[in-house]
Amino acid sequence: MEAQKNPSTMKTNFRITLIVWLFSVIVFSGCEKAVVYNGNVNVVLQYHQRPVPDIPVYYYAGIPLKDCSGNTRYQSMQISAADGSATFRQLTPGPYHFTASGFLKETNKMMRADTDITVRKRYRDESNYQIGLSFVEFRQSLNG
């Protein structure tokens, strides 16, 4: 003989299942979703520990692209502020190369600084990077 299911037991089991399902939907829908934040990179230019203003700061992401003349194509440029800083906002995770070069009046020479950085994937808004670039003399050979 087959055991018959009690209708009141089935109704109770259905209610419990429904309550657990509703509770799960409410709890898990309120959970914070994983958000990948982009990075902000603040570059500070210095020469002998003093800020260097009015110098262009460039960056490219990943592998550098070259134009038809063989010059590197940069994705963005900013001029350094009075405190020597230039901030690049909302950079997606990945490798970047930053470079700055220009004529430094106090040395009466062309100066250059560059560095590489990897913006990491973050799940909280903690993706800020501070880079200090110190200028060195830029020597370019002139063959002619």
PDB file of N, CA and C in Angstrom, residues 74-123:
ATOM      1  N   TYR A  74      50.407  58.767 -27.664  1.00  0.00           N
ATOM      2  CA  TYR A  74      49.904  58.760 -26.302  1.00  0.00           C
ATOM      3  C   TYR A  74      48.393  58.927 -26.309  1.00  0.00           C
ATOM      4  N   GLN A  75      47.733  58.397 -25.273  1.00  0.00           N
ATOM      5  CA  GLN A  75      46.281  58.436 -25.214  1.00  0.00           C
ATOM      6  C   GLN A  75      45.731  59.688 -24.544  1.00  0.00           C
ATOM      7  N   SER A  76      46.533  60.306 -23.698  1.00  0.00           N
ATOM      8  CA  SER A  76      46.059  61.507 -23.024  1.00  0.00           C
ATOM      9  C   SER A  76      47.252  62.330 -22.553  1.00  0.00           C
ATOM     10  N   MET A  77      47.018  63.625 -22.355  1.00  0.00           N
ATOM     11  CA  MET A  77      48.066  64.532 -21.909  1.00  0.00           C
ATOM     12  C   MET A  77      47.453  65.561 -20.984  1.00  0.00           C
ATOM     13  N   GLN A  78      48.199  65.934 -19.943  1.00  0.00           N
ATOM     14  CA  GLN A  78      47.832  67.033 -19.061  1.00  0.00           C
ATOM     15  C   GLN A  78      49.086  67.840 -18.771  1.00  0.00           C
ATOM     16  N   ILE A  79      48.892  69.105 -18.481  1.00  0.00           N
ATOM     17  CA  ILE A  79      49.991  69.984 -18.084  1.00  0.00           C
ATOM     18  C   ILE A  79      50.062  69.964 -16.555  1.00  0.00           C
ATOM     19  N   SER A  80      51.271  69.801 -16.014  1.00  0.00           N
ATOM     20  CA  SER A  80      51.415  69.762 -14.558  1.00  0.00           C
ATOM     21  C   SER A  80      51.022  71.109 -13.939  1.00  0.00           C
ATOM     22  N   ALA A  81      50.352  71.039 -12.799  1.00  0.00           N
ATOM     23  CA  ALA A  81      49.864  72.227 -12.085  1.00  0.00           C
ATOM     24  C   ALA A  81      51.015  72.890 -11.318  1.00  0.00           C
ATOM     25  N   ALA A  82      50.700  73.947 -10.594  1.00  0.00           N
ATOM     26  CA  ALA A  82      51.706  74.686  -9.828  1.00  0.00           C
ATOM     27  C   ALA A  82      52.421  73.803  -8.806  1.00  0.00           C
ATOM     28  N   ASP A  83      51.715  72.771  -8.286  1.00  0.00           N
ATOM     29  CA  ASP A  83      52.347  71.872  -7.320  1.00  0.00           C
ATOM     30  C   ASP A  83      53.035  70.681  -8.009  1.00  0.00           C
ATOM     31  N   GLY A  84      53.132  70.734  -9.338  1.00  0.00           N
ATOM     32  CA  GLY A  84      53.803  69.678 -10.101  1.00  0.00           C
ATOM     33  C   GLY A  84      52.942  68.469 -10.389  1.00  0.00           C
ATOM     34  N   SER A  85      51.656  68.532 -10.058  1.00  0.00           N
ATOM     35  CA  SER A  85      50.807  67.350 -10.192  1.00  0.00           C
ATOM     36  C   SER A  85      49.946  67.374 -11.451  1.00  0.00           C
ATOM     37  N   ALA A  86      49.650  66.181 -11.915  1.00  0.00           N
ATOM     38  CA  ALA A  86      48.694  65.967 -13.011  1.00  0.00           C
ATOM     39  C   ALA A  86      47.938  64.689 -12.656  1.00  0.00           C
ATOM     40  N   THR A  87      46.612  64.757 -12.626  1.00  0.00           N
ATOM     41  CA  THR A  87      45.805  63.601 -12.229  1.00  0.00           C
ATOM     42  C   THR A  87      45.037  63.063 -13.422  1.00  0.00           C
ATOM     43  N   PHE A  88      45.188  61.772 -13.651  1.00  0.00           N
ATOM     44  CA  PHE A  88      44.459  61.073 -14.704  1.00  0.00           C
ATOM     45  C   PHE A  88      43.401  60.230 -14.017  1.00  0.00           C
ATOM     46  N   ARG A  89      42.147  60.451 -14.356  1.00  0.00           N
ATOM     47  CA  ARG A  89      41.038  59.808 -13.646  1.00  0.00           C
ATOM     48  C   ARG A  89      40.407  58.687 -14.470  1.00  0.00           C
ATOM     49  N   GLN A  90      39.862  57.714 -13.727  1.00  0.00           N
ATOM     50  CA  GLN A  90      39.074  56.625 -14.293  1.00  0.00           C
ATOM     51  C   GLN A  90      39.832  55.802 -15.340  1.00  0.00           C
ATOM     52  N   LEU A  91      41.059  55.409 -14.998  1.00  0.00           N
ATOM     53  CA  LEU A  91      41.828  54.531 -15.873  1.00  0.00           C
ATOM     54  C   LEU A  91      41.417  53.090 -15.588  1.00  0.00           C
ATOM     55  N   THR A  92      41.085  52.358 -16.615  1.00  0.00           N
ATOM     56  CA  THR A  92      40.670  50.969 -16.438  1.00  0.00           C
ATOM     57  C   THR A  92      41.861  50.128 -15.986  1.00  0.00           C
ATOM     58  N   PRO A  93      41.607  49.018 -15.295  1.00  0.00           N
ATOM     59  CA  PRO A  93      42.717  48.173 -14.840  1.00  0.00           C
ATOM     60  C   PRO A  93      43.599  47.708 -15.997  1.00  0.00           C
ATOM     61  N   GLY A  94      44.910  47.735 -15.751  1.00  0.00           N
ATOM     62  CA  GLY A  94      45.878  47.309 -16.755  1.00  0.00           C
ATOM     63  C   GLY A  94      47.178  48.086 -16.637  1.00  0.00           C
ATOM     64  N   PRO A  95      48.173  47.778 -17.500  1.00  0.00           N
ATOM     65  CA  PRO A  95      49.468  48.460 -17.451  1.00  0.00           C
ATOM     66  C   PRO A  95      49.438  49.813 -18.169  1.00  0.00           C
ATOM     67  N   TYR A  96      50.173  50.769 -17.607  1.00  0.00           N
ATOM     68  CA  TYR A  96      50.264  52.117 -18.179  1.00  0.00           C
ATOM     69  C   TYR A  96      51.714  52.586 -18.138  1.00  0.00           C
ATOM     70  N   HIS A  97      52.061  53.447 -19.090  1.00  0.00           N
ATOM     71  CA  HIS A  97      53.377  54.088 -19.107  1.00  0.00           C
ATOM     72  C   HIS A  97      53.131  55.597 -19.065  1.00  0.00           C
ATOM     73  N   PHE A  98      53.769  56.267 -18.104  1.00  0.00           N
ATOM     74  CA  PHE A  98      53.654  57.716 -17.958  1.00  0.00           C
ATOM     75  C   PHE A  98      54.998  58.344 -18.279  1.00  0.00           C
ATOM     76  N   THR A  99      54.967  59.446 -18.987  1.00  0.00           N
ATOM     77  CA  THR A  99      56.202  60.152 -19.309  1.00  0.00           C
ATOM     78  C   THR A  99      55.952  61.661 -19.290  1.00  0.00           C
ATOM     79  N   ALA A 100      56.984  62.387 -18.929  1.00  0.00           N
ATOM     80  CA  ALA A 100      56.936  63.848 -18.932  1.00  0.00           C
ATOM     81  C   ALA A 100      58.276  64.340 -19.443  1.00  0.00           C
ATOM     82  N   SER A 101      58.246  65.311 -20.320  1.00  0.00           N
ATOM     83  CA  SER A 101      59.501  65.905 -20.785  1.00  0.00           C
ATOM     84  C   SER A 101      59.240  67.348 -21.173  1.00  0.00           C
ATOM     85  N   GLY A 102      60.232  68.161 -20.959  1.00  0.00           N
ATOM     86  CA  GLY A 102      60.090  69.566 -21.284  1.00  0.00           C
ATOM     87  C   GLY A 102      61.343  70.338 -20.915  1.00  0.00           C
ATOM     88  N   PHE A 103      61.336  71.599 -21.302  1.00  0.00           N
ATOM     89  CA  PHE A 103      62.468  72.488 -21.033  1.00  0.00           C
ATOM     90  C   PHE A 103      62.339  73.016 -19.612  1.00  0.00           C
ATOM     91  N   LEU A 104      63.367  72.771 -18.812  1.00  0.00           N
ATOM     92  CA  LEU A 104      63.376  73.221 -17.423  1.00  0.00           C
ATOM     93  C   LEU A 104      64.233  74.481 -17.347  1.00  0.00           C
ATOM     94  N   LYS A 105      63.600  75.612 -17.031  1.00  0.00           N
ATOM     95  CA  LYS A 105      64.286  76.912 -17.053  1.00  0.00           C
ATOM     96  C   LYS A 105      65.481  76.964 -16.110  1.00  0.00           C
ATOM     97  N   GLU A 106      65.326  76.386 -14.911  1.00  0.00           N
ATOM     98  CA  GLU A 106      66.410  76.498 -13.931  1.00  0.00           C
ATOM     99  C   GLU A 106      67.665  75.731 -14.345  1.00  0.00           C
ATOM    100  N   THR A 107      67.536  74.748 -15.221  1.00  0.00           N
ATOM    101  CA  THR A 107      68.717  74.011 -15.697  1.00  0.00           C
ATOM    102  C   THR A 107      69.114  74.440 -17.096  1.00  0.00           C
ATOM    103  N   ASN A 108      68.200  75.126 -17.770  1.00  0.00           N
ATOM    104  CA  ASN A 108      68.413  75.548 -19.151  1.00  0.00           C
ATOM    105  C   ASN A 108      68.629  74.332 -20.069  1.00  0.00           C
ATOM    106  N   LYS A 109      67.927  73.227 -19.739  1.00  0.00           N
ATOM    107  CA  LYS A 109      68.074  71.987 -20.499  1.00  0.00           C
ATOM    108  C   LYS A 109      66.728  71.294 -20.642  1.00  0.00           C
ATOM    109  N   MET A 110      66.681  70.391 -21.621  1.00  0.00           N
ATOM    110  CA  MET A 110      65.527  69.505 -21.749  1.00  0.00           C
ATOM    111  C   MET A 110      65.653  68.428 -20.682  1.00  0.00           C
ATOM    112  N   MET A 111      64.554  68.180 -19.964  1.00  0.00           N
ATOM    113  CA  MET A 111      64.540  67.175 -18.912  1.00  0.00           C
ATOM    114  C   MET A 111      63.428  66.177 -19.192  1.00  0.00           C
ATOM    115  N   ARG A 112      63.601  64.972 -18.627  1.00  0.00           N
ATOM    116  CA  ARG A 112      62.634  63.901 -18.888  1.00  0.00           C
ATOM    117  C   ARG A 112      62.482  63.010 -17.657  1.00  0.00           C
ATOM    118  N   ALA A 113      61.283  62.445 -17.493  1.00  0.00           N
ATOM    119  CA  ALA A 113      61.021  61.458 -16.441  1.00  0.00           C
ATOM    120  C   ALA A 113      59.939  60.520 -16.958  1.00  0.00           C
ATOM    121  N   ASP A 114      60.061  59.229 -16.628  1.00  0.00           N
ATOM    122  CA  ASP A 114      59.002  58.302 -17.014  1.00  0.00           C
ATOM    123  C   ASP A 114      58.972  57.104 -16.078  1.00  0.00           C
ATOM    124  N   THR A 115      57.847  56.410 -16.089  1.00  0.00           N
ATOM    125  CA  THR A 115      57.655  55.239 -15.238  1.00  0.00           C
ATOM    126  C   THR A 115      56.520  54.384 -15.782  1.00  0.00           C
ATOM    127  N   ASP A 116      56.474  53.145 -15.317  1.00  0.00           N
ATOM    128  CA  ASP A 116      55.384  52.222 -15.637  1.00  0.00           C
ATOM    129  C   ASP A 116      54.617  51.916 -14.360  1.00  0.00           C
ATOM    130  N   ILE A 117      53.315  51.701 -14.497  1.00  0.00           N
ATOM    131  CA  ILE A 117      52.470  51.351 -13.364  1.00  0.00           C
ATOM    132  C   ILE A 117      51.358  50.429 -13.861  1.00  0.00           C
ATOM    133  N   THR A 118      50.915  49.555 -12.987  1.00  0.00           N
ATOM    134  CA  THR A 118      49.767  48.700 -13.300  1.00  0.00           C
ATOM    135  C   THR A 118      48.620  49.081 -12.387  1.00  0.00           C
ATOM    136  N   VAL A 119      47.526  49.508 -12.988  1.00  0.00           N
ATOM    137  CA  VAL A 119      46.315  49.808 -12.238  1.00  0.00           C
ATOM    138  C   VAL A 119      45.631  48.474 -11.979  1.00  0.00           C
ATOM    139  N   ARG A 120      45.410  48.164 -10.726  1.00  0.00           N
ATOM    140  CA  ARG A 120      44.825  46.883 -10.324  1.00  0.00           C
ATOM    141  C   ARG A 120      43.305  46.961 -10.264  1.00  0.00           C
ATOM    142  N   LYS A 121      42.674  45.827 -10.459  1.00  0.00           N
ATOM    143  CA  LYS A 121      41.223  45.729 -10.331  1.00  0.00           C
ATOM    144  C   LYS A 121      40.888  45.783  -8.849  1.00  0.00           C
ATOM    145  N   ARG A 122      40.009  46.690  -8.460  1.00  0.00           N
ATOM    146  CA  ARG A 122      39.620  46.842  -7.063  1.00  0.00           C
ATOM    147  C   ARG A 122      38.118  46.716  -6.948  1.00  0.00           C
ATOM    148  N   TYR A 123      37.662  46.266  -5.803  1.00  0.00           N
ATOM    149  CA  TYR A 123      36.240  46.135  -5.569  1.00  0.00           C
ATOM    150  C   TYR A 123      35.730  47.140  -4.546  1.00  0.00           C
TER     151      TYR A 123
END
